PDB file of C-alpha atoms in Angstrom:
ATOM      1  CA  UNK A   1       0.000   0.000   0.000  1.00  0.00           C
ATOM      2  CA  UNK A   2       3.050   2.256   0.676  1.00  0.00           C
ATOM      3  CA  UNK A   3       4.536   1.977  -2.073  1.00  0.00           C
ATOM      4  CA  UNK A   4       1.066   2.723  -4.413  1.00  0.00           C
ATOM      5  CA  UNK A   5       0.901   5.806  -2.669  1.00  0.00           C
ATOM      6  CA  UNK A   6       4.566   7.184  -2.994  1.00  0.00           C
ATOM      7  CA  UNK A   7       4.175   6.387  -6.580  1.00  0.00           C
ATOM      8  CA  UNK A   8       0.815   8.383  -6.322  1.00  0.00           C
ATOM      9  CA  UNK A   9       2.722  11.456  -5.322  1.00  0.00           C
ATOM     10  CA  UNK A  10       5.810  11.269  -7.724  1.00  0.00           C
ATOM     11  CA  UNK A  11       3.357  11.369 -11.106  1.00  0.00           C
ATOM     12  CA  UNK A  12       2.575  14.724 -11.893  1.00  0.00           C
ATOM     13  CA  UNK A  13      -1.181  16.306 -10.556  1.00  0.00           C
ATOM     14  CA  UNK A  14      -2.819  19.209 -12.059  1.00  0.00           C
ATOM     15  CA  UNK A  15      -6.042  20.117 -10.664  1.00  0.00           C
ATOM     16  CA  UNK A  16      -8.401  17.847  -9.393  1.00  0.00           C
ATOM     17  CA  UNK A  17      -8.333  13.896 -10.804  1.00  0.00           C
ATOM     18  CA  UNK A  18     -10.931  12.576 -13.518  1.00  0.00           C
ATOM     19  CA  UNK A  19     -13.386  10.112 -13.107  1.00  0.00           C
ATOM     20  CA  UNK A  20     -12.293   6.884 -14.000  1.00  0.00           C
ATOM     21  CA  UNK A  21     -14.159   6.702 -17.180  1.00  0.00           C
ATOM     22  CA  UNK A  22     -13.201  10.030 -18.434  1.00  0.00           C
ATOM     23  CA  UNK A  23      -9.297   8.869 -17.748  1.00  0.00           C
ATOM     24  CA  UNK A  24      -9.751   6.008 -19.706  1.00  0.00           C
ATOM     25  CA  UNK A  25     -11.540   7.946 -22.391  1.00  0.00           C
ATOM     26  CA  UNK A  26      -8.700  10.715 -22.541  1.00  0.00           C
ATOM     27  CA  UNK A  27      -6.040   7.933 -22.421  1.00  0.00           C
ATOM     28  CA  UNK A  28      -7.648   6.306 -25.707  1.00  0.00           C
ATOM     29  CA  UNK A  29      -8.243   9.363 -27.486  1.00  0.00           C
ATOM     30  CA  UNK A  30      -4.403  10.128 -26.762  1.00  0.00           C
ATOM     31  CA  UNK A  31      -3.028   6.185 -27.650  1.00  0.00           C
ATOM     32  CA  UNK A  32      -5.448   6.667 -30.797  1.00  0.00           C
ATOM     33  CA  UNK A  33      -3.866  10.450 -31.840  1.00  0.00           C
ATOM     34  CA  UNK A  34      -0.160   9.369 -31.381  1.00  0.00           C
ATOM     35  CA  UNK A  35      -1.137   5.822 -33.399  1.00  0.00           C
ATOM     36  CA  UNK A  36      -2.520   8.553 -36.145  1.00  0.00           C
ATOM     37  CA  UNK A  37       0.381  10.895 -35.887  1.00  0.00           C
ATOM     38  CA  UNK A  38       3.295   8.092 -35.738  1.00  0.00           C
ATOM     39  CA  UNK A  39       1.893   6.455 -39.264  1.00  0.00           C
ATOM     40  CA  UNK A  40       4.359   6.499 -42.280  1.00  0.00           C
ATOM     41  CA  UNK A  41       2.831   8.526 -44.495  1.00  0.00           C
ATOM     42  CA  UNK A  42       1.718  12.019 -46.168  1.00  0.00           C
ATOM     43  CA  UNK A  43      -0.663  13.948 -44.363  1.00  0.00           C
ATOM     44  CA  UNK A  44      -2.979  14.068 -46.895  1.00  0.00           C
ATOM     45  CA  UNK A  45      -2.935  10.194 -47.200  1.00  0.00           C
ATOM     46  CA  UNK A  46      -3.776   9.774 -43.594  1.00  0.00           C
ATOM     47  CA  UNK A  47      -6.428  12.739 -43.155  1.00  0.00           C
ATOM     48  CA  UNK A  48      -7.974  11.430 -46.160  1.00  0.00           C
ATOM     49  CA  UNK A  49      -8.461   7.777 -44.846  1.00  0.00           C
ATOM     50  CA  UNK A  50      -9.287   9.292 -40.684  1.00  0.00           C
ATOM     51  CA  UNK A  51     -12.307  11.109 -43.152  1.00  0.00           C
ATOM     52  CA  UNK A  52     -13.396   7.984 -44.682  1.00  0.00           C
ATOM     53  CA  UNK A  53     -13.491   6.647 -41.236  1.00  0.00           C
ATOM     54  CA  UNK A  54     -15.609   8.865 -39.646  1.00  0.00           C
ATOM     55  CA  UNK A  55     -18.160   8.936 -42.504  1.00  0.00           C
ATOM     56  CA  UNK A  56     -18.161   5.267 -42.550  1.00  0.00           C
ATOM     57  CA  UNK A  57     -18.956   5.726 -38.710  1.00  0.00           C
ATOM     58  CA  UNK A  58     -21.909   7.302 -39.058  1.00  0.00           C
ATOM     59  CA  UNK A  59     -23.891   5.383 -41.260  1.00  0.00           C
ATOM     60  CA  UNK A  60     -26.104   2.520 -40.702  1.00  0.00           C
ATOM     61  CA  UNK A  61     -24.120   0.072 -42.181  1.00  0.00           C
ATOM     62  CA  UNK A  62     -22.983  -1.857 -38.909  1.00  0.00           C
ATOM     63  CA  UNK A  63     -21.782  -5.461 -40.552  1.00  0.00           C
ATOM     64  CA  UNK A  64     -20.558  -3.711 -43.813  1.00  0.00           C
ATOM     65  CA  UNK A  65     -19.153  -0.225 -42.305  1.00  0.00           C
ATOM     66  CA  UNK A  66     -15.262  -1.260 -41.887  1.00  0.00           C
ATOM     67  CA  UNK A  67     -15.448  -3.519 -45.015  1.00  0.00           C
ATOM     68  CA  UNK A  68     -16.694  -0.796 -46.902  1.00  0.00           C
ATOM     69  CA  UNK A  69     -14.591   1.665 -45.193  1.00  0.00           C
ATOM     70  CA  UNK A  70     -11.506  -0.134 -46.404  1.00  0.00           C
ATOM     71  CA  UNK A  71     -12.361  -0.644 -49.683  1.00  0.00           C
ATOM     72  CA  UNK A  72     -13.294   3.083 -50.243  1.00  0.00           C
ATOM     73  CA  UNK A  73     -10.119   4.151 -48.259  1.00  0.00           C
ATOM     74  CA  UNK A  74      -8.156   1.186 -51.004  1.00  0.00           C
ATOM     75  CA  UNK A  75      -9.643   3.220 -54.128  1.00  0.00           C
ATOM     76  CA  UNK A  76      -8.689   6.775 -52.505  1.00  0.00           C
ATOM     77  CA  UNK A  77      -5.590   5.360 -52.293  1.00  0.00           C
ATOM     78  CA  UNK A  78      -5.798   6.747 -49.084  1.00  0.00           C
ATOM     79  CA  UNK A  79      -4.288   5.105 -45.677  1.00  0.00           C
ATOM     80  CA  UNK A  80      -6.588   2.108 -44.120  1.00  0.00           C
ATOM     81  CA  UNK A  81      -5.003   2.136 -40.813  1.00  0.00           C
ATOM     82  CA  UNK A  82      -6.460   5.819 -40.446  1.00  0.00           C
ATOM     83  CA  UNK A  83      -9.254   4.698 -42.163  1.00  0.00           C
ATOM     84  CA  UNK A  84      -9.715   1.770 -39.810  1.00  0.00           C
ATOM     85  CA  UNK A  85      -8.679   4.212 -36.508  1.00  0.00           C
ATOM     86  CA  UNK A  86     -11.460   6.596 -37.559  1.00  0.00           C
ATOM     87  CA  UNK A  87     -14.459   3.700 -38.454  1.00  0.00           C
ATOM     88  CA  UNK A  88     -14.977   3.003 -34.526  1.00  0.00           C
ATOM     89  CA  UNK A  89     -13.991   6.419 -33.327  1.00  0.00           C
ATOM     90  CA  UNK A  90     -17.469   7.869 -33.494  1.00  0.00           C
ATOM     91  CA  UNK A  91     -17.816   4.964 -30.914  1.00  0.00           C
ATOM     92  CA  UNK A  92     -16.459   7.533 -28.102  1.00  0.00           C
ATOM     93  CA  UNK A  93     -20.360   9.309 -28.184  1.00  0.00           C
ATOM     94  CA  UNK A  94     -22.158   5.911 -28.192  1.00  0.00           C
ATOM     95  CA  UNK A  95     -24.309   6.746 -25.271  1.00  0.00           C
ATOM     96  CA  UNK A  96     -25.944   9.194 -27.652  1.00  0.00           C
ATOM     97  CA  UNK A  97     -26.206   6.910 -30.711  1.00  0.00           C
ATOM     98  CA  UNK A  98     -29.822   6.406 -30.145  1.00  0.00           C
ATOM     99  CA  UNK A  99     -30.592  10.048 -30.300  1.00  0.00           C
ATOM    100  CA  UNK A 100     -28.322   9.991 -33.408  1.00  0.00           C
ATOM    101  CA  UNK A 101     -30.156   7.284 -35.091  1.00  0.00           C
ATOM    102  CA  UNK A 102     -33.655   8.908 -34.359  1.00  0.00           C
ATOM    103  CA  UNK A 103     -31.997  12.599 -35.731  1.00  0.00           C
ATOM    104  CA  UNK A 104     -30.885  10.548 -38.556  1.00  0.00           C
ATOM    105  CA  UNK A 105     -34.243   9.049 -39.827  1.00  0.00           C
ATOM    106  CA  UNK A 106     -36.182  12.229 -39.198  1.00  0.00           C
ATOM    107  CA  UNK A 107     -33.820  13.675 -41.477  1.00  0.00           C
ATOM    108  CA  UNK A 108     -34.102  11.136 -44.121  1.00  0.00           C
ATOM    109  CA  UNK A 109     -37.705  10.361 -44.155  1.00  0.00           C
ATOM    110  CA  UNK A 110     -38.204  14.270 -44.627  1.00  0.00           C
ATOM    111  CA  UNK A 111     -35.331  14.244 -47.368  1.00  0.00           C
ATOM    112  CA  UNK A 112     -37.120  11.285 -48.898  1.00  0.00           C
ATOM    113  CA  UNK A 113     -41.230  12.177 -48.262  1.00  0.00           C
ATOM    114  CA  UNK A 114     -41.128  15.637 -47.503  1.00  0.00           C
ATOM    115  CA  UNK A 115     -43.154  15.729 -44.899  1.00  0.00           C
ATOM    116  CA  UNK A 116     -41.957  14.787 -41.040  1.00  0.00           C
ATOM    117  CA  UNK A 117     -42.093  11.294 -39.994  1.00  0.00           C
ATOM    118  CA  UNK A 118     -45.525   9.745 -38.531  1.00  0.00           C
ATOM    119  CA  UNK A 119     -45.316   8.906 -34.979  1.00  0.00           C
ATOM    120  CA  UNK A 120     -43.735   5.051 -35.107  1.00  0.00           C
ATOM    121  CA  UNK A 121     -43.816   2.692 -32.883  1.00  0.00           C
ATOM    122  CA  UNK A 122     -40.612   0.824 -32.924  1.00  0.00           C
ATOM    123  CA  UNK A 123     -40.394  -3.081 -31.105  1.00  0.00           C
ATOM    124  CA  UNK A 124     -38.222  -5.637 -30.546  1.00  0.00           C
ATOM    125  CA  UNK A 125     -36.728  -6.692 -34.338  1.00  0.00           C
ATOM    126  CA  UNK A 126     -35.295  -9.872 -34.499  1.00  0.00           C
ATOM    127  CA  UNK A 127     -31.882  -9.380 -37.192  1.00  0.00           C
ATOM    128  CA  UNK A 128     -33.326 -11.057 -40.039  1.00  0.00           C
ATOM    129  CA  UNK A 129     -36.320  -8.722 -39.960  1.00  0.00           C
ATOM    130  CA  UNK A 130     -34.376  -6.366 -41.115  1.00  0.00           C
ATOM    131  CA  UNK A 131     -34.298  -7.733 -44.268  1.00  0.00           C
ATOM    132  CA  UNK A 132     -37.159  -7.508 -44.868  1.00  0.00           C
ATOM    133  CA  UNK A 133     -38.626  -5.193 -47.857  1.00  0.00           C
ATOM    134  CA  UNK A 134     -40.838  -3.200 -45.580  1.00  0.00           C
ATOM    135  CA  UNK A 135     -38.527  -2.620 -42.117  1.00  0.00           C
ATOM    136  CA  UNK A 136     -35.405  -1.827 -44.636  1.00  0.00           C
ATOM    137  CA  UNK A 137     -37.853   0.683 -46.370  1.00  0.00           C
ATOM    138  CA  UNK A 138     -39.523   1.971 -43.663  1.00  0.00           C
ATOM    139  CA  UNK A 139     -36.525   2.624 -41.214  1.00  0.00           C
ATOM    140  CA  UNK A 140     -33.220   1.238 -42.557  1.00  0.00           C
ATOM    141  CA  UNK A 141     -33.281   3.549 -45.885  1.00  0.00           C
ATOM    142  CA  UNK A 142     -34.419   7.019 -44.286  1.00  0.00           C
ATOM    143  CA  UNK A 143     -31.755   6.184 -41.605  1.00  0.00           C
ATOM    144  CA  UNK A 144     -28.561   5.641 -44.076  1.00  0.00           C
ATOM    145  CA  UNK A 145     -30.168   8.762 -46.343  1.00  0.00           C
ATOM    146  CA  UNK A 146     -30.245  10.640 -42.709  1.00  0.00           C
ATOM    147  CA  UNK A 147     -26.715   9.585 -42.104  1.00  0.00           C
ATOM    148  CA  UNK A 148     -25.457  10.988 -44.817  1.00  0.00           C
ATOM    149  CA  UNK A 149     -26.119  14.865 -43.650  1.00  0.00           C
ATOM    150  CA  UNK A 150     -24.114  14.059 -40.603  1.00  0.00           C
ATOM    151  CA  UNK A 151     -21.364  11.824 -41.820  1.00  0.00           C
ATOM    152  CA  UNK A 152     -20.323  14.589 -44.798  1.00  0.00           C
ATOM    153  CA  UNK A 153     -19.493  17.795 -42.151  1.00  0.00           C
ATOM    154  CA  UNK A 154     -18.149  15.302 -40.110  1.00  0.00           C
ATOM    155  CA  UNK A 155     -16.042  13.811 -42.698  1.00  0.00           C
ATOM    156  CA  UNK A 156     -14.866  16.954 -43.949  1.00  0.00           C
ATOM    157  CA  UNK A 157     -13.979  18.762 -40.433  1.00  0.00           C
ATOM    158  CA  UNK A 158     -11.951  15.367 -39.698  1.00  0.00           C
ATOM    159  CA  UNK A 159      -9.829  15.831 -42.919  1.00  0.00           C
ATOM    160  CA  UNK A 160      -9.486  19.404 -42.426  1.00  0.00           C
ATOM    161  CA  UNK A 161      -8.166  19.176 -38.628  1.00  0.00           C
ATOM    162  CA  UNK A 162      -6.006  15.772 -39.573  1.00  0.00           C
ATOM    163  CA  UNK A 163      -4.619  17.717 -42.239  1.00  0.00           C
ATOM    164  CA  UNK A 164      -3.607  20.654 -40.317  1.00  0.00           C
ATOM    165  CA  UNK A 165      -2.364  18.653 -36.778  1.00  0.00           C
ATOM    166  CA  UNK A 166      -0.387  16.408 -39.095  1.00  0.00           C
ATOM    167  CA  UNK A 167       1.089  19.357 -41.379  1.00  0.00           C
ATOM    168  CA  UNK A 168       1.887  20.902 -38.441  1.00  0.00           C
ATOM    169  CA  UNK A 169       3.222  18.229 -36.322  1.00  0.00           C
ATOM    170  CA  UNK A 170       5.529  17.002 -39.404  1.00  0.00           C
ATOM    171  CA  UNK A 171       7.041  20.679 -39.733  1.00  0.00           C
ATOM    172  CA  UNK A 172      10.567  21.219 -38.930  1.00  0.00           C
ATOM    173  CA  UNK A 173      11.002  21.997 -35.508  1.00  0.00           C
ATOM    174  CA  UNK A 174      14.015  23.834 -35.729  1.00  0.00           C
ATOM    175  CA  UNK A 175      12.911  26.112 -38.376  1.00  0.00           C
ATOM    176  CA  UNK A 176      10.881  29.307 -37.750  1.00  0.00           C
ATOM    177  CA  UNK A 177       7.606  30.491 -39.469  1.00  0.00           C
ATOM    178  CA  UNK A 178       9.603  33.119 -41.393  1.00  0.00           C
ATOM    179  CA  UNK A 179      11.608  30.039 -43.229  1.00  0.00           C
ATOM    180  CA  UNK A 180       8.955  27.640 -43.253  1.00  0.00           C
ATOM    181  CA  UNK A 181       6.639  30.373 -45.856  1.00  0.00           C
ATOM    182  CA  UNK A 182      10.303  30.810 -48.042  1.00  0.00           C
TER     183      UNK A 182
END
């Protein structure tokens, strides 16, 4: 027990601790970055493929999503480790995916109909119902058409940021602004 807490006061404390959960959550968000920033490749390469992640991570394609994500990210010729980094990332707000999923179809049954979604009713579905003509019609399709007006911004503001933190991070060190625009 001694020796826990002498190690306790040698690590560095800044302000009160984190819960437990939002430790572990900062420490895989930081693992996942330094994965992302360590990867051989050109900035573009990997922002591109952390986009194609994301998108893929919003859409309602759960047995497909990282097949599909690393095909897509293959034909970019983008990177599919970022790709595949970026596909579960959206996982991090997965107590909200419900109210993500309902956003989602709203959106894409009004995109689709025009008119707001009736008030539905939605049970237990066994997985092979969703096969079926009518539940992929009825909630599957507005859902992925939905997806698609959060999964774009998203995309795009991933490869925008990756682009710029890995630009930046792969700049000389040494060298000052004034050199780095000669």
């Amino acid at each position: 027990m001694a020796v826990q807490h002498s190690t306790r006061l040698m690590e560095p404390h800044y302000g009160p601790r984190l819960p437990t959960s939002v430790g572990h959550l900062k420490q895989w968000l930081a693992d996942h970055h330094m994965t992302l920033m360590a990867i051989n490749d050109t900035p573009h390469s990997i922002a591109l493929g952390s986009a194609i992640g994301i998108f893929f991570g919003f859409t309602t394609l759960w047995s497909m999503k990282t097949l599909l994500l690393l095909a897509v990210a293959w034909v970019c010729r983008s990177n599919q480790i970022a790709a595949a980094i970026g596909g579960p990332l959206h996982d991090v707000i997965l107590p909200l995916m419900p109210a993500v999923f309902w956003w989602e179809y709203k959106v894409g049954y009004w995109f689709l109909h025009g008119t707001r979604p009736h008030h539905i009713r939605i049970h237990h579905v066994a997985v092979w119902e969703y096969l079926h003509p009518n539940v992929f019609l009825r909630l599957i399709w507005p859902t992925l058409i939905g997806s698609f007006f959060l999964a774009v911004p998203c995309a795009l503001a991933t490869y925008v940021i990756m682009r710029l933190l890995l630009t930046r991070a792969r700049r000389d060190p040494e060298s000052t602004p004034d050199q780095v625009e000669r």
